[in-house]
Amino acid sequence: SDPGLPVYLFVLANLISVFRSASIALSLKGLFFKLLEGVLLYFILAETVNDRKKLNTVLVTMVLSMLLIGADGIFQHVTTVGDFLRKYPQAGRITASFSSSNGFGAWLIIMLPLLYGIFYAVIINKPKKVIPIILWLLTGVLIICLASSLMTCLVLTRSRGAWAGLALAVIFFMVVKKNRILPIAIALMLLALLIAIPFFIHMSVGGQDLLFSIKNNLVLIMQNMDIVRTNLWREALLIIRDFP
């Protein structure tokens, strides 16, 4: 089957929606200058990255970008004076070099599954010679540390949509892999880390009781969950009901 078929169908669905829009001019602008920009970039990359060497170069570059942006996010949270790339200040939710925490979260849920896939590929391809084994172990440790750093950043964005997106990506990865024991184990560890990190980020090192610390952090998370977005979703569903 044509790997571009889902993309074509997605573009077609958006094109049809343009003619049902309340503002055709604004919708056409979004279609050509947002959607099609990404689609064209996808096909250009698909044509350009056409062998293993080029793919490896792209993957190494992406991992290096993960190291840089992950460190930027942690730096922003620890110092609270702003990230070191664009000097964006922290306003309760970290953004790293992105203009918003949701944008940072959206980037993270693309990078984390990719890192997850690289780790899976590293684990199943075990070398047999000494030097490759050492490099293999170092690569595994680096990926685990990087994944932990990015997971911490994901939690600190406080973007519930990003959390849900990562959970769905992990579930998808478990479903598509034939040998599911290792993916399931890694997925459970990732999800456990995602759940555990918020409880320990602000936990004091003094004599405060662990259960009270968990309770206080749960209350803090609930207090930061506003009702605005829920109301927007409700109103959108009412509009869809009245004007399907």
CSV table of N, CA, C and O in Angstrom, one decimal, residues 106-185:
chain,number,residue,atom,x,y,z
A,106,ALA,N,4.2,19.1,23.0
A,106,ALA,CA,4.0,18.5,21.7
A,106,ALA,C,5.2,18.0,21.1
A,106,ALA,O,5.3,16.9,20.5
A,107,TRP,N,6.3,18.7,21.3
A,107,TRP,CA,7.6,18.3,20.8
A,107,TRP,C,8.1,17.1,21.5
A,107,TRP,O,8.6,16.1,20.9
A,108,LEU,N,7.9,17.1,22.8
A,108,LEU,CA,8.4,15.9,23.7
A,108,LEU,C,7.7,14.6,23.3
A,108,LEU,O,8.3,13.6,23.3
A,109,ILE,N,6.4,14.7,23.0
A,109,ILE,CA,5.7,13.4,22.7
A,109,ILE,C,6.0,12.9,21.3
A,109,ILE,O,5.6,11.8,21.0
A,110,ILE,N,6.7,13.7,20.5
A,110,ILE,CA,7.2,13.2,19.2
A,110,ILE,C,8.6,12.5,19.5
A,110,ILE,O,8.9,11.5,19.0
A,111,MET,N,9.4,13.2,20.3
A,111,MET,CA,10.8,12.8,20.6
A,111,MET,C,10.8,11.5,21.5
A,111,MET,O,11.6,10.6,21.2
A,112,LEU,N,10.0,11.4,22.5
A,112,LEU,CA,10.1,10.3,23.4
A,112,LEU,C,9.8,9.0,22.8
A,112,LEU,O,10.5,8.0,23.0
A,113,PRO,N,8.7,8.8,22.0
A,113,PRO,CA,8.5,7.6,21.3
A,113,PRO,C,9.6,7.2,20.3
A,113,PRO,O,10.0,6.0,20.2
A,114,LEU,N,10.2,8.2,19.7
A,114,LEU,CA,11.4,8.0,18.8
A,114,LEU,C,12.5,7.4,19.6
A,114,LEU,O,13.2,6.5,19.2
A,115,LEU,N,12.8,8.0,20.8
A,115,LEU,CA,13.8,7.6,21.7
A,115,LEU,C,13.5,6.2,22.2
A,115,LEU,O,14.4,5.3,22.3
A,116,TYR,N,12.3,5.9,22.5
A,116,TYR,CA,11.8,4.6,22.9
A,116,TYR,C,12.1,3.5,21.8
A,116,TYR,O,12.6,2.4,22.1
A,117,GLY,N,11.8,3.9,20.5
A,117,GLY,CA,12.1,3.0,19.4
A,117,GLY,C,13.6,2.7,19.3
A,117,GLY,O,14.0,1.6,19.0
A,118,ILE,N,14.4,3.8,19.4
A,118,ILE,CA,15.9,3.6,19.3
A,118,ILE,C,16.4,2.7,20.4
A,118,ILE,O,17.2,1.8,20.2
A,119,PHE,N,15.9,2.9,21.6
A,119,PHE,CA,16.3,2.0,22.7
A,119,PHE,C,15.9,0.5,22.5
A,119,PHE,O,16.7,-0.4,22.7
A,120,TYR,N,14.7,0.3,21.9
A,120,TYR,CA,14.3,-1.0,21.6
A,120,TYR,C,15.2,-1.6,20.6
A,120,TYR,O,15.6,-2.8,20.7
A,121,ALA,N,15.6,-0.9,19.5
A,121,ALA,CA,16.5,-1.4,18.5
A,121,ALA,C,17.8,-1.7,19.1
A,121,ALA,O,18.5,-2.7,18.7
A,122,VAL,N,18.3,-0.9,20.0
A,122,VAL,CA,19.6,-1.1,20.6
A,122,VAL,C,19.6,-2.4,21.4
A,122,VAL,O,20.5,-3.2,21.4
A,123,ILE,N,18.5,-2.6,22.2
A,123,ILE,CA,18.4,-3.8,23.1
A,123,ILE,C,18.3,-5.1,22.3
A,123,ILE,O,19.0,-6.1,22.7
A,124,ILE,N,17.6,-5.1,21.2
A,124,ILE,CA,17.4,-6.4,20.5
A,124,ILE,C,18.6,-6.7,19.6
A,124,ILE,O,18.7,-7.9,19.2
A,125,ASN,N,19.5,-5.8,19.3
A,125,ASN,CA,20.7,-6.0,18.5
A,125,ASN,C,21.9,-6.1,19.4
A,125,ASN,O,22.7,-5.1,19.5
A,126,LYS,N,22.1,-7.2,20.1
A,126,LYS,CA,23.2,-7.3,21.1
A,126,LYS,C,24.5,-7.7,20.3
A,126,LYS,O,24.5,-8.7,19.6
A,127,PRO,N,25.5,-6.9,20.5
A,127,PRO,CA,26.8,-7.3,19.9
A,127,PRO,C,27.5,-8.4,20.6
A,127,PRO,O,27.2,-8.7,21.7
A,128,LYS,N,28.5,-9.0,20.0
A,128,LYS,CA,29.2,-10.2,20.5
A,128,LYS,C,30.7,-9.9,20.9
A,128,LYS,O,31.3,-10.7,21.5
A,129,LYS,N,31.2,-8.8,20.3
A,129,LYS,CA,32.6,-8.5,20.6
A,129,LYS,C,32.7,-7.5,21.8
A,129,LYS,O,31.7,-6.8,22.1
A,130,VAL,N,33.9,-7.4,22.4
A,130,VAL,CA,34.1,-6.6,23.6
A,130,VAL,C,33.8,-5.1,23.4
A,130,VAL,O,33.0,-4.5,24.1
A,131,ILE,N,34.5,-4.5,22.4
A,131,ILE,CA,34.4,-3.1,22.2
A,131,ILE,C,32.9,-2.7,21.8
A,131,ILE,O,32.4,-1.8,22.4
A,132,PRO,N,32.3,-3.4,20.9
A,132,PRO,CA,30.9,-3.1,20.6
A,132,PRO,C,30.0,-3.3,21.8
A,132,PRO,O,29.0,-2.5,21.9
A,133,ILE,N,30.3,-4.2,22.7
A,133,ILE,CA,29.5,-4.4,23.9
A,133,ILE,C,29.6,-3.2,24.8
A,133,ILE,O,28.6,-2.8,25.3
A,134,ILE,N,30.8,-2.7,24.9
A,134,ILE,CA,31.0,-1.5,25.8
A,134,ILE,C,30.2,-0.3,25.2
A,134,ILE,O,29.5,0.4,25.9
A,135,LEU,N,30.3,-0.1,23.9
A,135,LEU,CA,29.6,1.0,23.2
A,135,LEU,C,28.1,0.8,23.3
A,135,LEU,O,27.3,1.7,23.5
A,136,TRP,N,27.7,-0.5,23.3
A,136,TRP,CA,26.2,-0.8,23.4
A,136,TRP,C,25.7,-0.5,24.7
A,136,TRP,O,24.6,0.1,24.9
A,137,LEU,N,26.5,-0.8,25.8
A,137,LEU,CA,26.1,-0.5,27.2
A,137,LEU,C,26.0,1.0,27.4
A,137,LEU,O,25.1,1.5,28.0
A,138,LEU,N,27.1,1.7,26.9
A,138,LEU,CA,27.1,3.2,27.1
A,138,LEU,C,25.9,3.8,26.4
A,138,LEU,O,25.3,4.8,26.9
A,139,THR,N,25.6,3.3,25.2
A,139,THR,CA,24.5,3.9,24.4
A,139,THR,C,23.2,3.6,25.2
A,139,THR,O,22.3,4.5,25.3
A,140,GLY,N,23.0,2.4,25.7
A,140,GLY,CA,21.8,2.1,26.5
A,140,GLY,C,21.7,3.0,27.7
A,140,GLY,O,20.6,3.6,28.0
A,141,VAL,N,22.8,3.3,28.5
A,141,VAL,CA,22.7,4.1,29.6
A,141,VAL,C,22.4,5.6,29.2
A,141,VAL,O,21.6,6.3,29.9
A,142,LEU,N,23.0,6.0,28.1
A,142,LEU,CA,22.8,7.4,27.6
A,142,LEU,C,21.3,7.6,27.3
A,142,LEU,O,20.6,8.6,27.7
A,143,ILE,N,20.7,6.6,26.6
A,143,ILE,CA,19.3,6.7,26.2
A,143,ILE,C,18.4,6.7,27.4
A,143,ILE,O,17.4,7.5,27.5
A,144,ILE,N,18.7,5.9,28.4
A,144,ILE,CA,17.9,5.8,29.7
A,144,ILE,C,17.9,7.2,30.4
A,144,ILE,O,16.9,7.7,30.8
A,145,CYS,N,19.1,7.7,30.5
A,145,CYS,CA,19.3,9.0,31.2
A,145,CYS,C,18.6,10.1,30.4
A,145,CYS,O,17.9,11.0,31.0
A,146,LEU,N,18.7,10.1,29.1
A,146,LEU,CA,18.0,11.1,28.2
A,146,LEU,C,16.5,11.0,28.4
A,146,LEU,O,15.8,12.0,28.5
A,147,ALA,N,16.0,9.7,28.3
A,147,ALA,CA,14.6,9.5,28.5
A,147,ALA,C,14.1,10.0,29.8
A,147,ALA,O,13.0,10.6,29.9
A,148,SER,N,14.8,9.8,30.9
A,148,SER,CA,14.4,10.3,32.2
A,148,SER,C,14.4,11.8,32.2
A,148,SER,O,13.4,12.4,32.8
A,149,SER,N,15.3,12.4,31.6
A,149,SER,CA,15.4,13.9,31.5
A,149,SER,C,14.2,14.4,30.8
A,149,SER,O,13.5,15.4,31.2
A,150,LEU,N,13.9,13.8,29.6
A,150,LEU,CA,12.7,14.3,28.8
A,150,LEU,C,11.4,14.0,29.5
A,150,LEU,O,10.5,14.8,29.4
A,151,MET,N,11.3,12.9,30.2
A,151,MET,CA,10.1,12.6,30.9
A,151,MET,C,9.9,13.6,32.0
A,151,MET,O,8.8,14.1,32.3
A,152,THR,N,11.0,14.0,32.7
A,152,THR,CA,10.9,15.0,33.7
A,152,THR,C,10.4,16.3,33.1
A,152,THR,O,9.5,17.0,33.7
A,153,CYS,N,10.9,16.7,32.0
A,153,CYS,CA,10.5,17.9,31.3
A,153,CYS,C,9.0,17.8,30.9
A,153,CYS,O,8.3,18.8,31.1
A,154,LEU,N,8.6,16.6,30.5
A,154,LEU,CA,7.2,16.5,30.1
A,154,LEU,C,6.2,16.7,31.3
A,154,LEU,O,5.2,17.3,31.1
A,155,VAL,N,6.6,16.2,32.4
A,155,VAL,CA,5.8,16.4,33.6
A,155,VAL,C,5.8,17.8,34.0
A,155,VAL,O,4.7,18.4,34.3
A,156,LEU,N,6.9,18.5,33.9
A,156,LEU,CA,7.0,19.9,34.3
A,156,LEU,C,6.3,20.9,33.4
A,156,LEU,O,6.0,22.0,33.7
A,157,THR,N,5.9,20.4,32.2
A,157,THR,CA,5.1,21.2,31.3
A,157,THR,C,3.7,21.3,31.8
A,157,THR,O,2.9,22.2,31.4
A,158,ARG,N,3.3,20.3,32.6
A,158,ARG,CA,1.9,20.2,33.1
A,158,ARG,C,0.9,20.3,32.0
A,158,ARG,O,-0.2,20.8,32.1
A,159,SER,N,1.2,19.7,30.9
A,159,SER,CA,0.4,19.6,29.7
A,159,SER,C,-0.3,18.3,29.7
A,159,SER,O,0.3,17.2,29.3
A,160,ARG,N,-1.6,18.2,30.2
A,160,ARG,CA,-2.3,16.9,30.3
A,160,ARG,C,-2.5,16.3,28.9
A,160,ARG,O,-2.5,15.1,28.8
A,161,GLY,N,-2.7,17.1,27.9
A,161,GLY,CA,-2.8,16.6,26.5
A,161,GLY,C,-1.6,15.8,26.1
A,161,GLY,O,-1.6,14.8,25.4
A,162,ALA,N,-0.4,16.4,26.4
A,162,ALA,CA,0.9,15.7,26.1
A,162,ALA,C,1.0,14.4,26.9
A,162,ALA,O,1.5,13.4,26.3
A,163,TRP,N,0.6,14.4,28.1
A,163,TRP,CA,0.7,13.2,28.9
A,163,TRP,C,-0.2,12.1,28.2
A,163,TRP,O,0.2,10.9,28.1
A,164,ALA,N,-1.4,12.5,27.8
A,164,ALA,CA,-2.3,11.5,27.2
A,164,ALA,C,-1.7,11.1,25.8
A,164,ALA,O,-1.8,9.9,25.5
A,165,GLY,N,-1.1,12.0,25.1
A,165,GLY,CA,-0.5,11.7,23.8
A,165,GLY,C,0.6,10.6,24.0
A,165,GLY,O,0.7,9.7,23.2
A,166,LEU,N,1.5,10.8,25.0
A,166,LEU,CA,2.6,9.9,25.2
A,166,LEU,C,2.0,8.5,25.6
A,166,LEU,O,2.5,7.5,25.1
A,167,ALA,N,1.0,8.5,26.4
A,167,ALA,CA,0.4,7.2,26.8
A,167,ALA,C,-0.1,6.4,25.6
A,167,ALA,O,0.1,5.2,25.5
A,168,LEU,N,-0.8,7.2,24.7
A,168,LEU,CA,-1.3,6.5,23.5
A,168,LEU,C,-0.2,6.0,22.6
A,168,LEU,O,-0.3,5.0,22.0
A,169,ALA,N,0.9,6.8,22.5
A,169,ALA,CA,2.0,6.4,21.7
A,169,ALA,C,2.6,5.1,22.2
A,169,ALA,O,3.0,4.2,21.4
A,170,VAL,N,2.8,5.0,23.5
A,170,VAL,CA,3.3,3.8,24.2
A,170,VAL,C,2.4,2.6,23.9
A,170,VAL,O,2.9,1.5,23.6
A,171,ILE,N,1.1,2.8,24.0
A,171,ILE,CA,0.2,1.7,23.8
A,171,ILE,C,0.3,1.3,22.3
A,171,ILE,O,0.3,0.1,22.0
A,172,PHE,N,0.4,2.2,21.4
A,172,PHE,CA,0.5,1.9,20.0
A,172,PHE,C,1.8,1.1,19.7
A,172,PHE,O,1.8,0.1,19.0
A,173,PHE,N,2.9,1.5,20.4
A,173,PHE,CA,4.1,0.8,20.2
A,173,PHE,C,4.0,-0.7,20.7
A,173,PHE,O,4.5,-1.6,20.1
A,174,MET,N,3.3,-0.9,21.8
A,174,MET,CA,3.1,-2.2,22.3
A,174,MET,C,2.3,-3.1,21.3
A,174,MET,O,2.6,-4.3,21.2
A,175,VAL,N,1.3,-2.5,20.7
A,175,VAL,CA,0.4,-3.2,19.8
A,175,VAL,C,1.1,-3.7,18.5
A,175,VAL,O,0.9,-4.8,18.1
A,176,VAL,N,1.9,-2.8,17.9
A,176,VAL,CA,2.5,-3.1,16.6
A,176,VAL,C,3.7,-4.0,16.7
A,176,VAL,O,4.0,-4.6,15.7
A,177,LYS,N,4.3,-4.1,17.8
A,177,LYS,CA,5.5,-5.0,17.9
A,177,LYS,C,5.1,-6.5,18.1
A,177,LYS,O,4.2,-6.8,18.9
A,178,LYS,N,5.7,-7.3,17.3
A,178,LYS,CA,5.3,-8.7,17.4
A,178,LYS,C,5.9,-9.4,18.7
A,178,LYS,O,5.2,-10.1,19.4
A,179,ASN,N,7.1,-9.1,19.0
A,179,ASN,CA,7.7,-9.6,20.3
A,179,ASN,C,7.4,-8.5,21.4
A,179,ASN,O,8.1,-7.5,21.5
A,180,ARG,N,6.3,-8.7,22.1
A,180,ARG,CA,5.7,-7.7,22.9
A,180,ARG,C,6.2,-7.7,24.4
A,180,ARG,O,5.9,-6.7,25.1
A,181,ILE,N,7.0,-8.7,24.8
A,181,ILE,CA,7.4,-8.7,26.2
A,181,ILE,C,8.3,-7.5,26.6
A,181,ILE,O,8.0,-6.8,27.6
A,182,LEU,N,9.3,-7.3,25.8
A,182,LEU,CA,10.2,-6.1,26.1
A,182,LEU,C,9.5,-4.8,25.9
A,182,LEU,O,9.6,-3.9,26.8
A,183,PRO,N,8.7,-4.6,24.8
A,183,PRO,CA,8.0,-3.3,24.7
A,183,PRO,C,7.1,-3.0,25.9
A,183,PRO,O,7.0,-1.9,26.4
A,184,ILE,N,6.4,-4.1,26.3
A,184,ILE,CA,5.4,-3.9,27.4
A,184,ILE,C,6.2,-3.6,28.7
A,184,ILE,O,5.8,-2.7,29.5
A,185,ALA,N,7.3,-4.2,28.9
A,185,ALA,CA,8.1,-3.9,30.1
A,185,ALA,C,8.6,-2.5,30.1
A,185,ALA,O,8.5,-1.8,31.1
